[in-house]
Coordinates of C-alpha atoms in Angstrom, one line a residue:
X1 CA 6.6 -27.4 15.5
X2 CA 7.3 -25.5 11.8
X3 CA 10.3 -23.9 11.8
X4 CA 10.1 -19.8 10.8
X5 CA 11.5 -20.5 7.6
X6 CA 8.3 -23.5 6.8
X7 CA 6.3 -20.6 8.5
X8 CA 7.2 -18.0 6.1
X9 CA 7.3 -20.2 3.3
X10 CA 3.9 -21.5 3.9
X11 CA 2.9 -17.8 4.2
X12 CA 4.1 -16.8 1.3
X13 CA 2.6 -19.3 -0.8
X14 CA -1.1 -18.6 0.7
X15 CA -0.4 -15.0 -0.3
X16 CA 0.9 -15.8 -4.0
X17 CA -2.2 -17.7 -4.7
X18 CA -4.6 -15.1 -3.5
X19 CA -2.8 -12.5 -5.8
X20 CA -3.9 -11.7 -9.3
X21 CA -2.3 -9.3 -11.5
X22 CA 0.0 -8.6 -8.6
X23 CA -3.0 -7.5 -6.0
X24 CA -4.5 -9.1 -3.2
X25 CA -7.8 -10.8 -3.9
X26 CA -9.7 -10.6 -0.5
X27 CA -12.4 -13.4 -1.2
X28 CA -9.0 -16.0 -2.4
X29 CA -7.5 -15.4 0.8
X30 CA -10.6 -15.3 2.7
X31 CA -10.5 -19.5 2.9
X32 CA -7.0 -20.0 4.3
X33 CA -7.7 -17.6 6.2
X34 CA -11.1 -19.4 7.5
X35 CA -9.0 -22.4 7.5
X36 CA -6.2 -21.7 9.4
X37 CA -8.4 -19.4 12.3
X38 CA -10.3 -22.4 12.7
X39 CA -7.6 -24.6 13.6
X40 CA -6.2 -25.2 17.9
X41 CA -2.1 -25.6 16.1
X42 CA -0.5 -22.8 17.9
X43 CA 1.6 -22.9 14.4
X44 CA -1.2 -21.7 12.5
X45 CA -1.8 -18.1 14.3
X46 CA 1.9 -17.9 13.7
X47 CA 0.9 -18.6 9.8
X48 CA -1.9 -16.0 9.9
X49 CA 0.8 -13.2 11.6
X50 CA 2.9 -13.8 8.7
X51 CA 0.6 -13.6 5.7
X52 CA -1.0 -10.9 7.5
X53 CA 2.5 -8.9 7.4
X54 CA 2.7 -10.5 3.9
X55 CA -0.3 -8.1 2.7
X56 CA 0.4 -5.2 4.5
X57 CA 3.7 -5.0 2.5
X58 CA 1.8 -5.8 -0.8
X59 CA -0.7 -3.5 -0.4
X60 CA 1.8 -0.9 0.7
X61 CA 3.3 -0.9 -2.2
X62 CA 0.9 -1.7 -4.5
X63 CA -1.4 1.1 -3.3
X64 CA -1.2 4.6 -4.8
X65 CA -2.7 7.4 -2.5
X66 CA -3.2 10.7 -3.8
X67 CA -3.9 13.4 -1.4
X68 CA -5.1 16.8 -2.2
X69 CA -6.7 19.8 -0.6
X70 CA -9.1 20.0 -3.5
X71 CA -11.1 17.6 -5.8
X72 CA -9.2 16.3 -8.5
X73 CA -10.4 15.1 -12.2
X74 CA -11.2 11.8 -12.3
X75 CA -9.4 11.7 -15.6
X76 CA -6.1 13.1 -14.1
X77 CA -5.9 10.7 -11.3
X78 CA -6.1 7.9 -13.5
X79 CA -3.4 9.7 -16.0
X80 CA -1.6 9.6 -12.9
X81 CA -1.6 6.1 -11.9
X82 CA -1.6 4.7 -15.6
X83 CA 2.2 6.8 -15.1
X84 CA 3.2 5.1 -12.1
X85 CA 2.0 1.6 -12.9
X86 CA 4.3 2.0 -16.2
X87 CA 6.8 3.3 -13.8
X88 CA 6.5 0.4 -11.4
X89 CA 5.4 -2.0 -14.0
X90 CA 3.0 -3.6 -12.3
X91 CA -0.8 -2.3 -11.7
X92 CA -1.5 -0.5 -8.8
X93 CA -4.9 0.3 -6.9
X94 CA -5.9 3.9 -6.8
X95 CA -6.7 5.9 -3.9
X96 CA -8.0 9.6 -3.4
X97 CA -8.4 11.6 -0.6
X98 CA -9.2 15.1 0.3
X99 CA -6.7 16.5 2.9
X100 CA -7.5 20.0 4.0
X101 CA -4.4 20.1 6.1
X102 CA -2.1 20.6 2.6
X103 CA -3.5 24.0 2.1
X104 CA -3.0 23.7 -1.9
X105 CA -1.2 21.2 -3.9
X106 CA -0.9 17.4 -4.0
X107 CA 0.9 14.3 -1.8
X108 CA 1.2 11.3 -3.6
X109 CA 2.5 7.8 -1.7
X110 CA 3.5 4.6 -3.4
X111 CA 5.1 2.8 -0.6
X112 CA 8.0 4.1 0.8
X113 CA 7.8 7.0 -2.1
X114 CA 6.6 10.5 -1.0
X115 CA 6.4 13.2 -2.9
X116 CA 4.9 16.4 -1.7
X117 CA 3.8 19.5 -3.8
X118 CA 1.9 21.8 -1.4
X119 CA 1.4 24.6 0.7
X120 CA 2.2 23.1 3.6
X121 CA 5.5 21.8 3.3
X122 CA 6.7 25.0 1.4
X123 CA 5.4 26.8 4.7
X124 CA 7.1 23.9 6.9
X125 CA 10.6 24.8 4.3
X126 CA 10.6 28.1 5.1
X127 CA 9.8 27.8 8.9
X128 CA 12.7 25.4 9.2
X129 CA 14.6 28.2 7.1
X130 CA 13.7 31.1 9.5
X131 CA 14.5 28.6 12.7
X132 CA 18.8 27.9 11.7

């Protein structure tokens, strides 16, 4: 039986070589993947938990997600990422959504990072205002 450290380590090392330029490559992780699913070592599904945590925490933070109530230019959400990934210094993978439920404005996420421009959360500020 691995230890969690082997475990971990092992993980990690499957993840580094499916990443180029800093993001996941699906179809490079795809065959460990295939590889270690296929295998009756209780060790490996505690492999696959770990890079599988490994990836979320990559593509967390390597995934910028702009929201807005309203379509946004093309060439403005890619102003805005070309800021961040100087920012971060590292590339990041862009992703827009429409979100109704901001009323006006614009949420952008980058991991832990929030930051919140909109109708909503002024009207959320000034509820929480009127409440004290």
């Amino acid at each position: 039986m691995k230890s969690d450290s082997q475990v971990s380590k092992l993980a990690k090392q499957i993840v580094e070589i499916s990443l180029v330029n800093g993001l996941v490559q699906k179809g490079k992780l795809q065959h460990f993947v295939e590889i270690l699913s296929g295998s009756e070592e209780t060790v490996a599904s505690d492999i696959l938990a770990e890079v599988d945590r490994l990836v979320e925490k990559i593509e967390k933070e390597s995934t910028l997600l702009i929201e807005s109530a309203f379509d946004v230019d093309k060439g403005l959400l890619l102003d805005v990422q070309k800021y961040f990934e100087k920012k971060e210094n590292k590339p990041l993978k862009l992703t827009f959504s429409l979100n109704p439920e901001l009323i006006g404005g614009i949420r952008i996420k980058l991991g832990d990072f929030v930051w919140e421009k909109s109708v909503r959360s002024n009207l959320e500020s000034i509820k929480e205002t009127l409440s004290v």
